[in-house]
């Protein structure tokens, strides 16, 4: 779908993905890693994107940043992003390493990863890295940039920020390194922060601290966040809305309450039944989703979830791919039976 055929973005909308497809051309064949993904994030909103590995959630956000490997092909769709002056740019039409996307990356869109050393240089102090990014995008003086680094380290609750500004990433613990990467991502107060599994490698206590920090920084800076995770519990903690992805498609989107209390897609329901839930009335044996995510070279016909779906209808679900349907309150689900499944009992 070409960007110019789409209706204008509503004023509250910061980023909108319409029917985005990303394929990889490999020696073994074509991998359709992302195949028609649509979701949006409004200004100041937190979208949790959840799914098993192989769902395409990380590939999708990397295509927002134009950080795909060379084998990735932009196979269609539009990614529209609103700049602070109100104009809208189509990110997936920008050259991958061109001046325009480089001026957006790090300035208007920040990114934090699971592994901080993906973003942090091992040979420069964390203060130098933050200061250089600040100078690059704002032309600030060296002294102002160093002060900015100290201020940001204080805001991410780094102890003794005036001393820590001169330490190197390898001198920090995993949690402190994650704080340094968040400070770097927030250097220019981006309107969008993309957080790709930022707490997955951390222990439970440090994970809770980083989630608290992200929540308070989101309130302080007013930025929107796309938070990628495979952990539904984390989504409940941080997100306003949720997109559930499966095999390169969005299975369902809705508010946290819609997704947690009235899920309409069997995959969302299966994920929810596989995690312990606070306030559950009875002790349930947690369910596992049968089977594996299919081989990406061999995508099932019809509904891609049908080989693992306990509600699949032979002759329908294995033949016809369901379209996305919008329900009351804006909840969207891609399932033939979305309006006829029984309510989940907790
Ligand atoms: Fe299951 Fe059919 Fe719905 Fe797919 S379309 S999720 S197979 S019920």
Short mmCIF file of C-alpha atoms and ligand atoms in Angstrom, two decimals:
data_model
loop_
_atom_site.label_atom_id
_atom_site.label_comp_id
_atom_site.label_asym_id
_atom_site.label_seq_id
_atom_site.Cartn_x
_atom_site.Cartn_y
_atom_site.Cartn_z
CA UNK A 1 0.00 0.00 0.00
CA UNK A 2 1.62 3.25 -1.04
CA UNK A 3 1.76 6.01 1.57
CA UNK A 4 0.06 8.57 -0.69
CA UNK A 5 -3.11 6.45 -0.99
CA UNK A 6 -3.61 6.43 2.81
CA UNK A 7 -5.86 8.90 4.63
CA UNK A 8 -4.03 11.63 6.59
CA UNK A 9 -2.84 10.58 10.04
CA UNK A 10 -5.01 11.90 12.91
CA UNK A 11 -3.22 14.74 14.79
CA UNK A 12 -2.68 12.64 17.95
CA UNK A 13 -0.91 9.92 16.00
CA UNK A 14 2.89 9.69 16.22
CA UNK A 15 3.64 6.63 14.12
CA UNK A 16 1.51 4.37 11.96
CA UNK A 17 2.44 1.14 10.22
CA UNK A 18 0.14 0.07 7.38
CA UNK A 19 0.45 -3.36 5.86
CA UNK A 20 4.24 -3.43 6.29
CA UNK A 21 6.07 -6.39 4.76
CA UNK A 22 9.75 -7.25 5.15
CA UNK A 23 11.18 -10.29 3.40
CA UNK A 24 14.67 -11.77 3.47
CA UNK A 25 16.30 -13.11 0.38
CA UNK A 26 18.40 -16.05 1.55
CA UNK A 27 20.19 -18.80 -0.36
CA UNK A 28 17.59 -21.24 0.97
CA UNK A 29 14.73 -19.12 -0.40
CA UNK A 30 12.54 -16.17 0.51
CA UNK A 31 11.64 -15.68 4.19
CA UNK A 32 8.49 -13.61 4.72
CA UNK A 33 9.49 -12.41 8.20
CA UNK A 34 6.91 -9.60 8.33
CA UNK A 35 3.84 -9.99 6.22
CA UNK A 36 1.30 -7.18 6.40
CA UNK A 37 1.79 -5.66 9.85
CA UNK A 38 -0.40 -2.72 10.85
CA UNK A 39 -0.33 -0.91 14.19
CA UNK A 40 -0.05 2.63 15.46
CA UNK A 41 1.16 4.56 18.49
CA UNK A 42 -0.29 7.87 19.62
CA UNK A 43 1.82 10.65 21.15
CA UNK A 44 2.84 9.80 24.73
CA UNK A 45 1.36 6.29 24.56
CA UNK A 46 3.05 2.95 25.40
CA UNK A 47 2.39 0.11 22.97
CA UNK A 48 3.50 -3.35 24.13
CA UNK A 49 4.31 -5.70 21.23
CA UNK A 50 4.27 -9.31 22.36
CA UNK A 51 4.89 -12.63 20.63
CA UNK A 52 7.12 -15.69 20.61
CA UNK A 53 10.49 -15.58 18.86
CA UNK A 54 9.97 -15.69 15.11
CA UNK A 55 6.86 -13.49 15.32
CA UNK A 56 8.58 -10.64 13.46
CA UNK A 57 8.26 -8.12 16.31
CA UNK A 58 11.95 -7.12 16.28
CA UNK A 59 12.26 -7.14 12.49
CA UNK A 60 9.31 -4.75 12.34
CA UNK A 61 10.81 -2.18 14.72
CA UNK A 62 14.18 -2.43 13.05
CA UNK A 63 12.50 -1.49 9.79
CA UNK A 64 11.10 1.61 11.55
CA UNK A 65 14.70 2.63 12.30
CA UNK A 66 15.94 1.43 8.87
CA UNK A 67 18.38 -0.83 10.72
CA UNK A 68 17.74 -4.01 8.75
CA UNK A 69 20.47 -6.31 7.47
CA UNK A 70 21.39 -6.08 3.78
CA UNK A 71 19.39 -9.22 2.96
CA UNK A 72 16.14 -7.52 4.07
CA UNK A 73 13.82 -6.42 1.28
CA UNK A 74 11.22 -3.69 1.86
CA UNK A 75 8.37 -5.72 0.41
CA UNK A 76 5.55 -3.23 0.85
CA UNK A 77 3.46 -1.05 3.10
CA UNK A 78 4.04 2.31 4.72
CA UNK A 79 5.63 3.46 7.99
CA UNK A 80 4.58 7.07 8.62
CA UNK A 81 6.16 9.11 11.43
CA UNK A 82 5.19 12.56 12.64
CA UNK A 83 8.10 14.93 13.22
CA UNK A 84 7.99 17.58 15.98
CA UNK A 85 7.07 20.30 13.42
CA UNK A 86 3.88 18.31 12.61
CA UNK A 87 5.02 17.12 9.17
CA UNK A 88 4.79 13.41 8.36
CA UNK A 89 7.62 11.44 6.79
CA UNK A 90 7.47 7.93 5.34
CA UNK A 91 10.37 6.20 7.03
CA UNK A 92 10.48 3.10 4.86
CA UNK A 93 11.05 5.22 1.76
CA UNK A 94 14.17 6.87 3.19
CA UNK A 95 17.55 5.50 2.06
CA UNK A 96 18.75 3.15 4.81
CA UNK A 97 21.93 5.04 5.63
CA UNK A 98 20.98 8.45 4.27
CA UNK A 99 21.20 11.83 5.98
CA UNK A 100 17.43 12.02 6.66
CA UNK A 101 17.08 8.78 8.63
CA UNK A 102 20.32 9.48 10.50
CA UNK A 103 18.91 12.85 11.60
CA UNK A 104 15.76 11.09 12.89
CA UNK A 105 17.52 8.13 14.56
CA UNK A 106 18.87 9.14 17.96
CA UNK A 107 17.14 12.50 17.81
CA UNK A 108 13.41 11.89 17.32
CA UNK A 109 13.47 8.09 17.75
CA UNK A 110 15.64 6.51 20.47
CA UNK A 111 16.27 2.81 20.83
CA UNK A 112 17.27 0.52 23.69
CA UNK A 113 18.19 -3.11 23.15
CA UNK A 114 18.35 -6.30 25.20
CA UNK A 115 22.14 -6.18 25.06
CA UNK A 116 23.47 -2.70 25.98
CA UNK A 117 26.78 -3.32 24.23
CA UNK A 118 24.86 -3.28 20.92
CA UNK A 119 24.44 0.47 21.46
CA UNK A 120 27.35 1.39 23.73
CA UNK A 121 30.92 1.65 22.51
CA UNK A 122 33.39 -0.24 24.74
CA UNK A 123 36.19 2.26 24.07
CA UNK A 124 34.52 5.50 25.18
CA UNK A 125 33.21 6.55 28.58
CA UNK A 126 29.44 6.67 28.85
CA UNK A 127 29.63 10.45 29.36
CA UNK A 128 31.58 10.91 26.14
CA UNK A 129 29.03 8.83 24.21
CA UNK A 130 26.06 10.82 25.51
CA UNK A 131 27.86 14.15 25.05
CA UNK A 132 28.87 13.34 21.45
CA UNK A 133 25.31 12.35 20.54
CA UNK A 134 24.03 15.59 22.08
CA UNK A 135 26.61 17.69 20.22
CA UNK A 136 25.94 15.88 16.92
CA UNK A 137 22.21 16.64 17.00
CA UNK A 138 22.16 20.03 18.73
CA UNK A 139 25.57 21.65 18.10
CA UNK A 140 25.93 22.25 21.86
CA UNK A 141 29.31 23.20 23.36
CA UNK A 142 31.53 20.54 24.92
CA UNK A 143 30.80 21.81 28.42
CA UNK A 144 27.02 21.95 27.86
CA UNK A 145 27.11 18.42 26.41
CA UNK A 146 29.02 17.06 29.44
CA UNK A 147 26.52 18.73 31.76
CA UNK A 148 23.72 17.17 29.73
CA UNK A 149 25.35 13.73 30.19
CA UNK A 150 25.56 14.23 33.98
CA UNK A 151 21.94 15.42 34.09
CA UNK A 152 20.74 12.40 32.10
CA UNK A 153 22.68 9.94 34.26
CA UNK A 154 21.01 11.51 37.30
CA UNK A 155 17.60 11.19 35.65
CA UNK A 156 18.12 7.46 35.03
CA UNK A 157 19.01 7.21 38.74
CA UNK A 158 22.65 6.37 38.21
CA UNK A 159 24.37 6.83 41.60
CA UNK A 160 27.09 9.54 41.72
CA UNK A 161 26.48 10.78 38.16
CA UNK A 162 29.42 13.26 38.28
CA UNK A 163 31.80 10.33 38.76
CA UNK A 164 29.93 7.81 36.62
CA UNK A 165 30.07 10.10 33.61
CA UNK A 166 33.73 9.06 33.18
CA UNK A 167 33.35 5.28 33.55
CA UNK A 168 33.39 2.79 30.68
CA UNK A 169 30.53 0.37 30.00
CA UNK A 170 32.55 -2.70 31.08
CA UNK A 171 32.93 -1.16 34.56
CA UNK A 172 29.15 -1.21 35.09
CA UNK A 173 26.79 -4.01 36.22
CA UNK A 174 24.12 -5.23 33.75
CA UNK A 175 21.40 -3.06 35.31
CA UNK A 176 23.62 0.05 35.40
CA UNK A 177 24.67 -0.53 31.78
CA UNK A 178 20.99 -0.68 30.86
CA UNK A 179 20.47 2.67 32.64
CA UNK A 180 23.40 4.14 30.69
CA UNK A 181 21.88 2.94 27.41
CA UNK A 182 18.51 4.45 28.35
CA UNK A 183 20.25 7.75 29.16
CA UNK A 184 21.95 7.64 25.73
CA UNK A 185 18.63 6.92 23.99
CA UNK A 186 16.99 9.88 25.77
CA UNK A 187 19.82 12.33 25.03
CA UNK A 188 17.76 14.43 22.60
CA UNK A 189 14.37 13.77 24.23
CA UNK A 190 12.96 11.66 21.37
CA UNK A 191 9.21 11.62 20.84
CA UNK A 192 9.42 7.83 20.36
CA UNK A 193 11.50 5.30 22.28
CA UNK A 194 11.76 1.79 20.87
CA UNK A 195 12.64 -0.71 23.61
CA UNK A 196 13.49 -4.14 22.18
CA UNK A 197 13.40 -6.72 25.01
CA UNK A 198 15.31 -4.29 27.29
CA UNK A 199 14.77 -6.33 30.47
CA UNK A 200 14.94 -9.90 29.15
CA UNK A 201 18.57 -10.50 30.20
CA UNK A 202 18.11 -9.02 33.69
CA UNK A 203 17.23 -10.71 36.97
CA UNK A 204 13.68 -10.19 38.25
CA UNK A 205 14.58 -7.44 40.76
CA UNK A 206 16.63 -5.42 38.27
CA UNK A 207 13.92 -5.93 35.64
CA UNK A 208 11.32 -4.43 38.00
CA UNK A 209 13.63 -1.46 38.67
CA UNK A 210 14.20 -0.79 34.95
CA UNK A 211 10.44 -1.04 34.22
CA UNK A 212 9.76 1.45 37.04
CA UNK A 213 12.41 3.73 35.63
CA UNK A 214 11.00 3.57 32.08
CA UNK A 215 7.52 4.32 33.40
CA UNK A 216 8.67 7.37 35.35
CA UNK A 217 10.83 8.63 32.45
CA UNK A 218 7.89 8.20 30.08
CA UNK A 219 5.77 10.39 32.37
CA UNK A 220 8.58 12.93 32.75
CA UNK A 221 9.56 13.19 29.08
CA UNK A 222 6.08 12.54 27.66
CA UNK A 223 7.49 10.28 24.96
CA UNK A 224 5.73 7.34 23.33
CA UNK A 225 7.25 3.87 23.71
CA UNK A 226 7.07 0.75 21.57
CA UNK A 227 8.00 -1.97 24.07
CA UNK A 228 8.89 -5.33 22.54
CA UNK A 229 8.73 -8.40 24.76
CA UNK A 230 7.87 -12.08 24.78
CA UNK A 231 6.59 -11.67 28.35
CA UNK A 232 2.90 -10.85 28.76
CA UNK A 233 3.41 -10.00 32.45
CA UNK A 234 5.77 -7.17 31.51
CA UNK A 235 3.21 -5.82 29.03
CA UNK A 236 0.59 -5.55 31.78
CA UNK A 237 3.06 -3.51 33.84
CA UNK A 238 4.01 -0.93 31.27
CA UNK A 239 1.67 -0.70 28.27
CA UNK A 240 -1.50 1.27 27.47
CA UNK A 241 -2.25 -0.83 24.39
CA UNK A 242 -0.98 -4.17 23.11
CA UNK A 243 -0.25 -5.70 19.71
CA UNK A 244 0.07 -9.50 19.71
CA UNK A 245 2.17 -10.80 16.83
CA UNK A 246 2.40 -14.27 15.36
CA UNK A 247 4.44 -15.39 12.37
CA UNK A 248 4.94 -11.95 10.84
CA UNK A 249 1.37 -10.76 11.36
CA UNK A 250 -0.58 -8.89 14.02
CA UNK A 251 -3.05 -11.39 15.48
CA UNK A 252 -4.78 -8.89 17.74
CA UNK A 253 -4.51 -5.32 19.06
CA UNK A 254 -6.40 -3.55 21.81
CA UNK A 255 -6.10 -1.79 25.13
CA UNK A 256 -4.47 -3.70 27.98
CA UNK A 257 -7.91 -4.33 29.49
CA UNK A 258 -9.38 -5.56 26.18
CA UNK A 259 -6.47 -7.92 25.58
CA UNK A 260 -6.23 -9.25 29.14
CA UNK A 261 -9.94 -9.53 29.98
CA UNK A 262 -11.65 -9.97 26.58
CA UNK A 263 -9.09 -11.50 24.19
CA UNK A 264 -10.68 -12.33 20.83
CA UNK A 265 -7.88 -14.27 19.17
CA UNK A 266 -7.10 -17.89 20.17
CA UNK A 267 -3.36 -17.14 20.10
CA UNK A 268 -3.75 -14.26 22.59
CA UNK A 269 -5.90 -16.53 24.77
CA UNK A 270 -3.33 -19.32 24.62
CA UNK A 271 -0.53 -16.91 25.60
CA UNK A 272 -2.59 -15.60 28.51
CA UNK A 273 -3.35 -19.13 29.70
CA UNK A 274 0.37 -19.92 29.67
CA UNK A 275 1.27 -17.27 32.29
CA UNK A 276 0.39 -17.11 35.99
CA UNK A 277 -2.14 -14.29 36.57
CA UNK A 278 -2.51 -12.27 39.71
CA UNK A 279 -5.97 -12.48 41.25
CA UNK A 280 -6.81 -15.75 39.49
CA UNK A 281 -9.75 -17.23 41.41
CA UNK A 282 -8.64 -20.84 41.22
CA UNK A 283 -5.30 -22.53 40.90
CA UNK A 284 -5.11 -23.57 37.24
CA UNK A 285 -2.56 -25.78 35.61
CA UNK A 286 -0.83 -23.42 33.18
CA UNK A 287 -1.39 -24.36 29.54
CA UNK A 288 1.32 -24.65 26.95
CA UNK A 289 0.66 -23.86 23.30
CA UNK A 290 0.90 -27.13 21.36
CA UNK A 291 3.45 -27.46 18.58
CA UNK A 292 6.12 -25.03 17.45
CA UNK A 293 6.10 -21.78 15.49
CA UNK A 294 6.22 -23.10 11.88
CA UNK A 295 9.31 -22.92 9.73
CA UNK A 296 9.31 -19.49 8.02
CA UNK A 297 10.08 -21.17 4.67
CA UNK A 298 6.91 -23.15 5.04
CA UNK A 299 4.10 -20.81 6.14
CA UNK A 300 0.79 -22.68 6.62
CA UNK A 301 -2.06 -21.97 4.21
CA UNK A 302 -5.20 -20.24 5.48
CA UNK A 303 -4.84 -18.91 9.02
CA UNK A 304 -1.15 -19.21 9.91
CA UNK A 305 -2.06 -20.23 13.47
CA UNK A 306 -4.35 -23.11 12.45
CA UNK A 307 -1.88 -26.01 13.07
CA UNK A 308 -1.69 -24.96 16.75
CA UNK A 309 -5.20 -23.61 17.28
CA UNK A 310 -7.61 -25.56 19.48
CA UNK A 311 -10.58 -23.82 17.77
CA UNK A 312 -9.49 -24.40 14.15
CA UNK A 313 -12.35 -25.36 11.79
CA UNK A 314 -11.28 -27.84 9.08
CA UNK A 315 -12.11 -26.65 5.58
CA UNK A 316 -12.22 -23.03 6.68
CA UNK A 317 -9.26 -22.07 8.89
CA UNK A 318 -6.77 -24.15 6.85
CA UNK A 319 -8.03 -22.69 3.57
CA UNK A 320 -8.95 -19.01 3.93
CA UNK A 321 -6.69 -16.42 5.58
CA UNK A 322 -8.81 -14.36 8.00
CA UNK A 323 -8.96 -10.60 7.50
CA UNK A 324 -8.47 -8.12 10.35
CA UNK A 325 -11.82 -7.18 11.90
CA UNK A 326 -12.47 -4.18 14.12
CA UNK A 327 -14.74 -4.54 17.15
CA UNK A 328 -16.30 -2.14 19.68
CA UNK A 329 -13.72 0.02 21.40
CA UNK A 330 -11.27 -0.33 18.51
CA UNK A 331 -10.09 -3.87 19.35
CA UNK A 332 -8.86 -5.60 16.18
CA UNK A 333 -8.49 -9.37 15.73
CA UNK A 334 -7.54 -11.54 12.78
CA UNK A 335 -9.60 -14.68 13.30
CA UNK A 336 -12.67 -16.16 11.56
CA UNK A 337 -14.22 -16.93 14.96
CA UNK A 338 -13.22 -13.75 16.82
CA UNK A 339 -16.81 -12.85 17.71
CA UNK A 340 -18.02 -16.35 18.55
CA UNK A 341 -15.43 -17.73 21.01
CA UNK A 342 -16.69 -18.24 24.59
CA UNK A 343 -15.42 -15.73 27.19
CA UNK A 344 -12.30 -16.89 29.05
CA UNK A 345 -12.94 -17.92 32.64
CA UNK A 346 -10.21 -16.85 35.09
FE1 LIG B 1 -7.93 -20.47 15.10
FE2 LIG B 1 -9.34 -20.41 12.84
FE3 LIG B 1 -9.18 -18.24 14.35
FE4 LIG B 1 -7.07 -19.08 13.00
S1 LIG B 1 -8.99 -18.34 12.12
S2 LIG B 1 -7.07 -18.39 15.08
S3 LIG B 1 -7.30 -21.28 13.13
S4 LIG B 1 -10.14 -20.20 14.90
#
